[in-house]
mmCIF file of C-alpha atoms (C1' of nucleotides) in Angstrom:
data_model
loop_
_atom_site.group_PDB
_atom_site.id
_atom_site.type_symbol
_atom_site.label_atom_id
_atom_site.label_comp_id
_atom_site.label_asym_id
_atom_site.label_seq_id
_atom_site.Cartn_x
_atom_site.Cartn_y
_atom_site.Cartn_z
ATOM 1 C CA UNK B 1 -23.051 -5.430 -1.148
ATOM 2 C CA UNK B 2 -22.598 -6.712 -4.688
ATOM 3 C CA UNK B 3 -19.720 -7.780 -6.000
ATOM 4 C CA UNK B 4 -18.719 -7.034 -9.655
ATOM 5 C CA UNK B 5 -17.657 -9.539 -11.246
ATOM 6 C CA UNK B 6 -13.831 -10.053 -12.191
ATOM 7 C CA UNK B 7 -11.259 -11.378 -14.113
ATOM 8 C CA UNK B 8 -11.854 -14.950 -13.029
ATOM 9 C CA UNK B 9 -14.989 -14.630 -15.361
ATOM 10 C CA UNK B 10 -13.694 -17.595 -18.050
ATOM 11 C CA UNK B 11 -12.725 -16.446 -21.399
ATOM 12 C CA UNK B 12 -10.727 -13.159 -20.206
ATOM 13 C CA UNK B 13 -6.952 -13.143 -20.445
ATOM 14 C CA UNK B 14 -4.541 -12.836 -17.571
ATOM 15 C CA UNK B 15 -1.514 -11.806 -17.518
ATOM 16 C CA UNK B 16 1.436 -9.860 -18.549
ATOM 17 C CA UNK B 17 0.187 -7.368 -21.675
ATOM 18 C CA UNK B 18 0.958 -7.931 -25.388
ATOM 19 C CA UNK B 19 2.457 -4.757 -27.139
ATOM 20 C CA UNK B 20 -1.361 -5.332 -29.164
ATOM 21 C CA UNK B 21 -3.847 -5.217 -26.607
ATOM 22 C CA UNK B 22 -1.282 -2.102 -25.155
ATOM 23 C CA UNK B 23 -2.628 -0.453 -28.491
ATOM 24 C CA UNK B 24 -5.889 -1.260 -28.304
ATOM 25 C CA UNK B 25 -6.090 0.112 -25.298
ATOM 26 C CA UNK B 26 -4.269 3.340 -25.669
ATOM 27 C CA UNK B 27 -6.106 3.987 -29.265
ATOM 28 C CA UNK B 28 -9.836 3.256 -27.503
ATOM 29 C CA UNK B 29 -8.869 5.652 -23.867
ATOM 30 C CA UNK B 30 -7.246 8.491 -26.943
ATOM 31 C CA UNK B 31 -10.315 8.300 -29.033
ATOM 32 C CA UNK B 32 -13.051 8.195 -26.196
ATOM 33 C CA UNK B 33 -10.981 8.917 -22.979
ATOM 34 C CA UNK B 34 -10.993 7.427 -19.776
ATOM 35 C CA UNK B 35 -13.381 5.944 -17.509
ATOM 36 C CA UNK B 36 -15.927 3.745 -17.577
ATOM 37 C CA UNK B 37 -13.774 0.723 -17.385
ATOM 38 C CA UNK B 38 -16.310 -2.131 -17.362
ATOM 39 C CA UNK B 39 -17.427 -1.429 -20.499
ATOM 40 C CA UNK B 40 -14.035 -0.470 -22.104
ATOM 41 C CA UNK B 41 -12.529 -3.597 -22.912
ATOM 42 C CA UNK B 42 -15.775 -4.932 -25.028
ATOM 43 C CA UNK B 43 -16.106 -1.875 -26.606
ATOM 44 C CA UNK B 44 -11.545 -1.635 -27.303
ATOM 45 C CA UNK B 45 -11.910 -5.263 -28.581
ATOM 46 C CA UNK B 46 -9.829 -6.166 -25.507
ATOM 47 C CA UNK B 47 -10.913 -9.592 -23.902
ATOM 48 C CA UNK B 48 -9.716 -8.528 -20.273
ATOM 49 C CA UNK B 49 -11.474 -7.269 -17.215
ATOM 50 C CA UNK B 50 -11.939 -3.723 -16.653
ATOM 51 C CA UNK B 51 -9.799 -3.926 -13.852
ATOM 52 C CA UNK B 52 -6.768 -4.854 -15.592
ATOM 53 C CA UNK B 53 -7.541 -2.277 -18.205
ATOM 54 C CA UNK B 54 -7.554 0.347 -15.831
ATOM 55 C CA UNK B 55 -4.706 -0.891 -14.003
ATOM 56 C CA UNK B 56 -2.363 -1.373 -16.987
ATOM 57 C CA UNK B 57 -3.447 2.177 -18.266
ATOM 58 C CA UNK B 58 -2.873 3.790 -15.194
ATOM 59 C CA UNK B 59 0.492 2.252 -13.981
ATOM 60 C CA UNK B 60 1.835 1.845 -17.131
ATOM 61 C CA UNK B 61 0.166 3.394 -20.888
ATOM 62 C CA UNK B 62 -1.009 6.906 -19.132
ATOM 63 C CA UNK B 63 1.523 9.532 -21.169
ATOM 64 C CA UNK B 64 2.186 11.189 -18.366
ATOM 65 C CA UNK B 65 4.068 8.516 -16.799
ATOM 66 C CA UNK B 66 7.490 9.085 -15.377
ATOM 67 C CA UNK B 67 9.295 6.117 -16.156
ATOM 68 C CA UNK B 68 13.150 5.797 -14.418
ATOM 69 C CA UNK B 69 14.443 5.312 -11.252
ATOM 70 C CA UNK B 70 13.551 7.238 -8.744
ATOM 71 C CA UNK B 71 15.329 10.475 -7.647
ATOM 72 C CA UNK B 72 16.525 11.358 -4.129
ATOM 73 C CA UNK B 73 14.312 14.113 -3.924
ATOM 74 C CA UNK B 74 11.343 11.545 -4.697
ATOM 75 C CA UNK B 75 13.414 9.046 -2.470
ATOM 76 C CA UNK B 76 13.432 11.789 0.583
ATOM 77 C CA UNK B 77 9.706 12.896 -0.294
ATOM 78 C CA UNK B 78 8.496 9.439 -0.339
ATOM 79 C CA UNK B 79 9.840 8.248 3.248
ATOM 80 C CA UNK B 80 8.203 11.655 4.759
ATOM 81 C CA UNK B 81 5.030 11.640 2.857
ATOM 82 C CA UNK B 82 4.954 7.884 5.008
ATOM 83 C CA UNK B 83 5.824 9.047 7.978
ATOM 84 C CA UNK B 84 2.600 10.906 7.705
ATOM 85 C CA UNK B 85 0.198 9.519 5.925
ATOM 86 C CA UNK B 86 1.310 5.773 6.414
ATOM 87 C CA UNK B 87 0.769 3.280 3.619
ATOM 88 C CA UNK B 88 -1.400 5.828 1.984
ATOM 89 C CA UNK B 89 0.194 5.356 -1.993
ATOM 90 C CA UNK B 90 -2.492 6.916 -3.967
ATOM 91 C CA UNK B 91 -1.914 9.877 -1.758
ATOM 92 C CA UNK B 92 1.864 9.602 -1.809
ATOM 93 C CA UNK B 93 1.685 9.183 -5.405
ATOM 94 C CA UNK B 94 -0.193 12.414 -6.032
ATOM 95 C CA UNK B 95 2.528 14.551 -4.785
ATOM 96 C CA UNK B 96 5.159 12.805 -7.181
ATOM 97 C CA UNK B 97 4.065 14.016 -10.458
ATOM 98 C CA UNK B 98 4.312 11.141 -12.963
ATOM 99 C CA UNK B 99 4.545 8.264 -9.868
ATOM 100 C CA UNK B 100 1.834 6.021 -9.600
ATOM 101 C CA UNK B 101 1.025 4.058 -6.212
ATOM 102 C CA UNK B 102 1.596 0.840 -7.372
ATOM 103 C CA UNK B 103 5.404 2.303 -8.721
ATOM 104 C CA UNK B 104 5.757 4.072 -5.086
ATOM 105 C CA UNK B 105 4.620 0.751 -3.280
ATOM 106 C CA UNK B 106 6.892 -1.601 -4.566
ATOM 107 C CA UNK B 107 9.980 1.058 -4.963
ATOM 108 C CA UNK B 108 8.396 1.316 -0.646
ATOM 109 C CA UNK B 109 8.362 -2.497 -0.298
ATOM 110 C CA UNK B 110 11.793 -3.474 -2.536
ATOM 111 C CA UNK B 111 13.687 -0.607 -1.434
ATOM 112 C CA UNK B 112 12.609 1.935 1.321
ATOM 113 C CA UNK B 113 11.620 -0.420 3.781
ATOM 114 C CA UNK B 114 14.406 -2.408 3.600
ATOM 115 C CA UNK B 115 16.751 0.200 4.326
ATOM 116 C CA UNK B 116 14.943 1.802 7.436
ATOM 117 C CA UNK B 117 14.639 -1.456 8.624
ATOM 118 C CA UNK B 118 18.493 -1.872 8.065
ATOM 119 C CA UNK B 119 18.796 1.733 9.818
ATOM 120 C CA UNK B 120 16.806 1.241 12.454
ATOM 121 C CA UNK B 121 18.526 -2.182 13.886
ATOM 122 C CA UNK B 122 21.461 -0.192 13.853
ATOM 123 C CA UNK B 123 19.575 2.301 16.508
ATOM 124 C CA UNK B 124 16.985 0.514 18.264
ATOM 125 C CA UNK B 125 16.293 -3.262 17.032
ATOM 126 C CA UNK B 126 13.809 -3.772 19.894
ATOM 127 C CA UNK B 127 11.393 -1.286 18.835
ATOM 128 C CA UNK B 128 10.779 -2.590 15.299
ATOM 129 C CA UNK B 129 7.739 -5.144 14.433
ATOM 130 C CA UNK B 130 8.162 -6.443 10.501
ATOM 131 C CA UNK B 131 6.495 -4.439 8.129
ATOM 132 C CA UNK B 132 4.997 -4.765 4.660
ATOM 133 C CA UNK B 133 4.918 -7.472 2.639
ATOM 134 C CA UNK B 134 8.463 -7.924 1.838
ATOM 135 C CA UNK B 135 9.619 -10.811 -0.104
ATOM 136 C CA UNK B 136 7.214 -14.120 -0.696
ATOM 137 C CA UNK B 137 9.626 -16.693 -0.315
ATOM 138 C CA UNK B 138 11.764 -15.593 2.902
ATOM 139 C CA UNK B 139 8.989 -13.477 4.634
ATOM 140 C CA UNK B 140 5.799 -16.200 4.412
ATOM 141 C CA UNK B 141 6.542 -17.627 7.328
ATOM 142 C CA UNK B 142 7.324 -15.047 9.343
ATOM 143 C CA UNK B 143 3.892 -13.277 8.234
ATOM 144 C CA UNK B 144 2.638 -16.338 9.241
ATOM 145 C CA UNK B 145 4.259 -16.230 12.931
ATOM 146 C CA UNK B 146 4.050 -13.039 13.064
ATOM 147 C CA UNK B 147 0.154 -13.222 12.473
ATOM 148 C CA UNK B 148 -0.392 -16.061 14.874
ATOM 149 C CA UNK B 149 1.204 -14.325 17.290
ATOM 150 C CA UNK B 150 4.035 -17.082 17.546
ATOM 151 C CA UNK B 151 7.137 -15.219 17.142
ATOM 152 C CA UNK B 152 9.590 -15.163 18.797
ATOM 153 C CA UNK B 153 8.736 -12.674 21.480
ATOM 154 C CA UNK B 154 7.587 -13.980 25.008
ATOM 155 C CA UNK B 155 5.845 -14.169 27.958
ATOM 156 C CA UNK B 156 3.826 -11.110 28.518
ATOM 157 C CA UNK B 157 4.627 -9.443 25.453
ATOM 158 C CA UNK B 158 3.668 -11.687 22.982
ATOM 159 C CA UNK B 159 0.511 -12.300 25.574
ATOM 160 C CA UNK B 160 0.077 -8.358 24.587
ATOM 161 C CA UNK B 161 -3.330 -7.734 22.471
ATOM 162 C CA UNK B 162 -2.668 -5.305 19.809
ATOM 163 C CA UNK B 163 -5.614 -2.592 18.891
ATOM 164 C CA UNK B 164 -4.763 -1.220 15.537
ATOM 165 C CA UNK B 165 -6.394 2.273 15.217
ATOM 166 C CA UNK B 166 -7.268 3.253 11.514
ATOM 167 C CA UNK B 167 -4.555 4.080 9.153
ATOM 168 C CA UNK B 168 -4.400 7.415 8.353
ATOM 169 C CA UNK B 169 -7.660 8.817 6.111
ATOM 170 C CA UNK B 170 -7.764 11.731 4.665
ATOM 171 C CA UNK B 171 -6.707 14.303 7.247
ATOM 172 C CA UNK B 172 -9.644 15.541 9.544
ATOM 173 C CA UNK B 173 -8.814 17.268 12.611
ATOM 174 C CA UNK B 174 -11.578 15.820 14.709
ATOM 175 C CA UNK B 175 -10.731 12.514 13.531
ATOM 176 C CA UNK B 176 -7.930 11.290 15.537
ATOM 177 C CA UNK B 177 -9.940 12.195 18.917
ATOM 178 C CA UNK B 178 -12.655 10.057 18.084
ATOM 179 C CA UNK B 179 -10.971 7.025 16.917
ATOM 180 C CA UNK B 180 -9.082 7.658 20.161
ATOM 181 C CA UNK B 181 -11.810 8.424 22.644
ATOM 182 C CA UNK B 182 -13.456 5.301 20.655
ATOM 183 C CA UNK B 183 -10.201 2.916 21.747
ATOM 184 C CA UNK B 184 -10.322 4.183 24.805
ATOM 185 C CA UNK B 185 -14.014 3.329 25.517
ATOM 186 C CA UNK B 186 -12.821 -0.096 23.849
ATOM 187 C CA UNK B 187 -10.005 -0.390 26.115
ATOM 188 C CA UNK B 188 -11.934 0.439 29.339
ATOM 189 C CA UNK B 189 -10.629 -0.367 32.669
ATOM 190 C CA UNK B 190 -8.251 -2.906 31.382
ATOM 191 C CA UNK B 191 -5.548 -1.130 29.607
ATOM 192 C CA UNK B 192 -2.644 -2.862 30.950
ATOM 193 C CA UNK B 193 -2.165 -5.542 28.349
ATOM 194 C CA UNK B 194 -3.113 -3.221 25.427
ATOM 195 C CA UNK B 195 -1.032 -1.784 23.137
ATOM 196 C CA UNK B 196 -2.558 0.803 20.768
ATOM 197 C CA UNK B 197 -0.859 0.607 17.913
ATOM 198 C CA UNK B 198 -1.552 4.125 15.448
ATOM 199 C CA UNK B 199 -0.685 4.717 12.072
ATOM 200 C CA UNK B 200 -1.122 8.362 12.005
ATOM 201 C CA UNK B 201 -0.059 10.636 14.788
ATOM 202 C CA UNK B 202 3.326 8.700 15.674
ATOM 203 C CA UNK B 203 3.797 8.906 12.004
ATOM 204 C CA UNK B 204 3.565 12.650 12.077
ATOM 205 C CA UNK B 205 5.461 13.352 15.248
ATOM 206 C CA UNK B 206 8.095 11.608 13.009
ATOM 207 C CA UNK B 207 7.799 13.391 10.074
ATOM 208 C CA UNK B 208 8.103 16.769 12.850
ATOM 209 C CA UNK B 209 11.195 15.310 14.084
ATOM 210 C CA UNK B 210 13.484 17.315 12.013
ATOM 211 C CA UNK B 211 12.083 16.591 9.393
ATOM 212 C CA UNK B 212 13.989 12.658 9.461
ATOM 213 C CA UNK B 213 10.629 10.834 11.022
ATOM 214 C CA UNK B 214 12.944 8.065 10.414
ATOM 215 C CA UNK B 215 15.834 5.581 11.928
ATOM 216 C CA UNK B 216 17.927 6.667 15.204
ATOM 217 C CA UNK B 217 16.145 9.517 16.299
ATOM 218 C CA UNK B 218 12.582 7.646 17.107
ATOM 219 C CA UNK B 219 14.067 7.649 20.898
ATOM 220 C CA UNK B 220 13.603 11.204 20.968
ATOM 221 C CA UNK B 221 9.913 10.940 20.935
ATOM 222 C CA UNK B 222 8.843 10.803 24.254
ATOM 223 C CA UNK B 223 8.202 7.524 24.832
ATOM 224 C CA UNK B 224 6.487 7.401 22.013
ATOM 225 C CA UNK B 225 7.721 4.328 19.563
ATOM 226 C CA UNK B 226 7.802 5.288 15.668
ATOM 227 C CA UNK B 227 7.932 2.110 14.367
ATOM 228 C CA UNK B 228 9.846 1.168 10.634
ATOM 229 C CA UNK B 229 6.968 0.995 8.731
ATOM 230 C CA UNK B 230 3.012 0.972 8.473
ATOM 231 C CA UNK B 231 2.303 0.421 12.204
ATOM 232 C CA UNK B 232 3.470 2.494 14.950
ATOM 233 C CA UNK B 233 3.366 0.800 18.153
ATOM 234 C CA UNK B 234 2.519 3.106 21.119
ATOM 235 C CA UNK B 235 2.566 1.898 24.695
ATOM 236 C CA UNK B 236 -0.591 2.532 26.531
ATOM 237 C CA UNK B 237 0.453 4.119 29.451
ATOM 238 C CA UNK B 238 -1.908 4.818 32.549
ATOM 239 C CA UNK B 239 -0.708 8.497 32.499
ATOM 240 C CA UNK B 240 -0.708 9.371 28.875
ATOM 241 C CA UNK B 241 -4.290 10.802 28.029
ATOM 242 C CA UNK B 242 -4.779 10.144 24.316
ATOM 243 C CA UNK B 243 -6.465 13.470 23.658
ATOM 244 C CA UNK B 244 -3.157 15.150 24.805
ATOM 245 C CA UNK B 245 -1.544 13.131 22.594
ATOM 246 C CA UNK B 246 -3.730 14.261 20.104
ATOM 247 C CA UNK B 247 -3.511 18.140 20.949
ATOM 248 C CA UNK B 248 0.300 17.558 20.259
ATOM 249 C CA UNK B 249 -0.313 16.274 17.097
ATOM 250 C CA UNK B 250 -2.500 19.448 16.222
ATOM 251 C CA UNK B 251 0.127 21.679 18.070
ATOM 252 C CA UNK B 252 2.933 19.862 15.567
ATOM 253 C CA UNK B 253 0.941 20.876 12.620
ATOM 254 C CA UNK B 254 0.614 24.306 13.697
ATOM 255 C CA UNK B 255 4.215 24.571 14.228
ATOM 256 C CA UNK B 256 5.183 23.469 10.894
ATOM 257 C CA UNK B 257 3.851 25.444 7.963
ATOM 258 C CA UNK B 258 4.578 23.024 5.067
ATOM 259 C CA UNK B 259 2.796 20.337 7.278
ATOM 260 C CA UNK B 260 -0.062 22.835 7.532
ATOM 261 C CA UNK B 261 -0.567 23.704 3.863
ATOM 262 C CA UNK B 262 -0.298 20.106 3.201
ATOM 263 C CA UNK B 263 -3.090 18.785 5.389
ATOM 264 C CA UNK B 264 -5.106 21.374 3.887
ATOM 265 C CA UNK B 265 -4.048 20.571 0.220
ATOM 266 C CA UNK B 266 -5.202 17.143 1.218
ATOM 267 C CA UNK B 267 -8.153 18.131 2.559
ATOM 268 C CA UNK B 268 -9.302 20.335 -0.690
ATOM 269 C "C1'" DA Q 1 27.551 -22.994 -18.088
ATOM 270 C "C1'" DA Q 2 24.138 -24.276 -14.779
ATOM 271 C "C1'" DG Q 3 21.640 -23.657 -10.778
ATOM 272 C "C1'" DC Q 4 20.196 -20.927 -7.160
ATOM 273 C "C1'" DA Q 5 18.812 -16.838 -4.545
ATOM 274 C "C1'" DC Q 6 17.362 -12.478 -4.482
ATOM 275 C "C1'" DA Q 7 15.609 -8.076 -6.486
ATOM 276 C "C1'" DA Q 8 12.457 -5.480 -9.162
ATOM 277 C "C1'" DC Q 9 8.239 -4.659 -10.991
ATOM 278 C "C1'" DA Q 10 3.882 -5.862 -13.366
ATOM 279 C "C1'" DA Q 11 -0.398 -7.637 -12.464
ATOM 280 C "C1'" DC Q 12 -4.125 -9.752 -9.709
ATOM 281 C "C1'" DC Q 13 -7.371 -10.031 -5.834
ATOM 282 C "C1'" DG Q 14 -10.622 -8.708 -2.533
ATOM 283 C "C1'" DC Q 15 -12.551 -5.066 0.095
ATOM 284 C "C1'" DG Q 16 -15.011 -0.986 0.858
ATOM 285 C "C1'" DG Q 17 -16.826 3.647 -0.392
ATOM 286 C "C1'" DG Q 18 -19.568 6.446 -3.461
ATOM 287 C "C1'" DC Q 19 -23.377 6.940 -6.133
ATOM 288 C "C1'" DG Q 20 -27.479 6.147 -8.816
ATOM 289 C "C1'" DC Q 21 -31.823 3.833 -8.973
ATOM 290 C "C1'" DT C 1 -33.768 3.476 2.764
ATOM 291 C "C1'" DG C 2 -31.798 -0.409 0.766
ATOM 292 C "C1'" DC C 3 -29.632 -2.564 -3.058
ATOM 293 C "C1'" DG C 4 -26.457 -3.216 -6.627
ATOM 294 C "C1'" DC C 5 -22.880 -1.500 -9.678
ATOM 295 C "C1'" DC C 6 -18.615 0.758 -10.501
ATOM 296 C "C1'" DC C 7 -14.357 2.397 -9.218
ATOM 297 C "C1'" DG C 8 -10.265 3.034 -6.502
ATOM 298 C "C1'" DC C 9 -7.190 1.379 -3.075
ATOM 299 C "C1'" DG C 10 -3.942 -1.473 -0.607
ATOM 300 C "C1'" DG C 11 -2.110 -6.001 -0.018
ATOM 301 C "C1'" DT C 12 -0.351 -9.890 -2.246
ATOM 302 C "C1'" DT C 13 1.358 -12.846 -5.846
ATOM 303 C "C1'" DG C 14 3.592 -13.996 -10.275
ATOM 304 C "C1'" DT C 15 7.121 -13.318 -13.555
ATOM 305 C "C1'" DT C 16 11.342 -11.799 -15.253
ATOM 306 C "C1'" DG C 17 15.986 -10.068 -14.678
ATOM 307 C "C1'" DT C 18 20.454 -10.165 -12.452
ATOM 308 C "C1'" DG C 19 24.245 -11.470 -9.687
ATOM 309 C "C1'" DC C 20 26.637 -14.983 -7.205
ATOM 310 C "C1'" DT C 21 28.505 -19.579 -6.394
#
DNA sequence: AAGCACAACAACCGCGGGCGC
DNA sequence: TGCGCCCGCGGTTGTTGTGCT
């Protein structure tokens, strides 16, 4: 597959935006509207990559912008929309009128994780498995561990191999069966040292679970671990069939009427 | 006042899907 | 049907601001 070119392409700024290329920008997208980003900046008299351009005009120029912190409501709506949909932000961001993802990412990374990870050691500390990026400086080398498979935990858990099922797409019913039938076929006679780990259906049982998805309750789930944030480890057991799990997942969504007419608002 | 650590947020990077040719 | 381009997304990094010692 071809690879457009990017910013590295010499000649192009980088960088934080001058309060003049800002108006070039936001004159050219007024005057011809948006879209067709490769071309923009020649034709704005901008010497960055289209990428950028888009990026600064959506995050930051578009009018319709909320700027501010964010309310509780948003806060609230934020940590459920994540319970379900996982680290979904474009999605997130279109039910928060004015958000954008990258705004509901970091406020997710800077703020939201933190404190559900600060919740949930408070309830269950053995459950949780690091998140999102976090902070560069403390977190590198614990990505680092954590990716090598060197931290801290031991002996047959850390010998555990870790299946990570697809983070939550757009919502199609027949979806979640097939990934799972597909890990299970993956997974074949073996399962003992596997641990699926899913980003979707934990996610909504949580976001079911009166409606907090989040913190001390994730004991209540049947055996099924929510984790903090974008994974959700579940133990493979030998007498959990997948599909069932699956069916309750439907049966959840039937249950709940705003969960309903959301999954179909996201599928239209 | 200076230096440091951490927080917040803007911006970049690479990947993958959609679509036209 | 395959290829290449464009766009959007999510993860990551860089920069600036702020509080603490």
């Amino acid at each position: 597959m071809g690879r457009a070119p990017c910013c590295s392409k010499v000649g192009l700024y980088r960088g934080p935006w001058t309060t003049k290329e800002d108006t070039l920008l936001i004159n050219y997208i007024q005057a011809h509207g948006e879209g067709h980003w490769r071309s923009l900046p020649k034709k704005a008299g901008l010497l960055r990559c289209g990428k950028s351009c888009r990026l600064r005009w959506l995050n930051y120029l578009r009018p319709d912008i909320k700027r501010g912190n964010i309310t509780p409501d948003e806060d609230d709506l934020i940590i459920r929309l994540h319970s379900l949909l996982g680290n979904r932000w474009s999605l997130i961001a279109g039910r928060l009128p004015g958000r954008t993802d990258n705004e509901i990412k970091n406020y997710w990374n800077s703020h939201l994780s933190k404190r559900l990870m600060k919740n949930s050691t408070a309830g269950n500390k053995s459950q949780c498995m690091g998140g999102s990026a976090g902070k560069r400086s403390g977190n590198k080398r614990k990505q680092k561990e954590d990716s090598d498979g060197i931290s801290s935990r031991n002996g047959e858990a850390a010998a555990k191999i870790k299946i990570y099922l697809p983070k939550a797409v757009k919502a199609c019913p027949s979806s979640g069966t097939k990934y799972l039938s597909n890990i299970q076929s993956m997974i074949g006679s073996s399962p003992r040292n596997v641990e699926v780990v899913d980003h979707t259906m934990s996610g909504l049982k949580a976001a079911n679970n009166g409606g907090q998805g989040w913190g001390s309750n994730n004991e209540e789930l049947d055996g099924l671990v929510c984790d903090l944030d974008s994974s959700y480890p579940i133990p493979l057991q030998n007498d959990i069939m997948l599909d069932d799990i699956f069916g309750e997942f439907q049966q959840l969504l039937k249950e709940d009427g705003i969960m309903d007419s959301f999954v179909d608002s996201l599928l239209a």
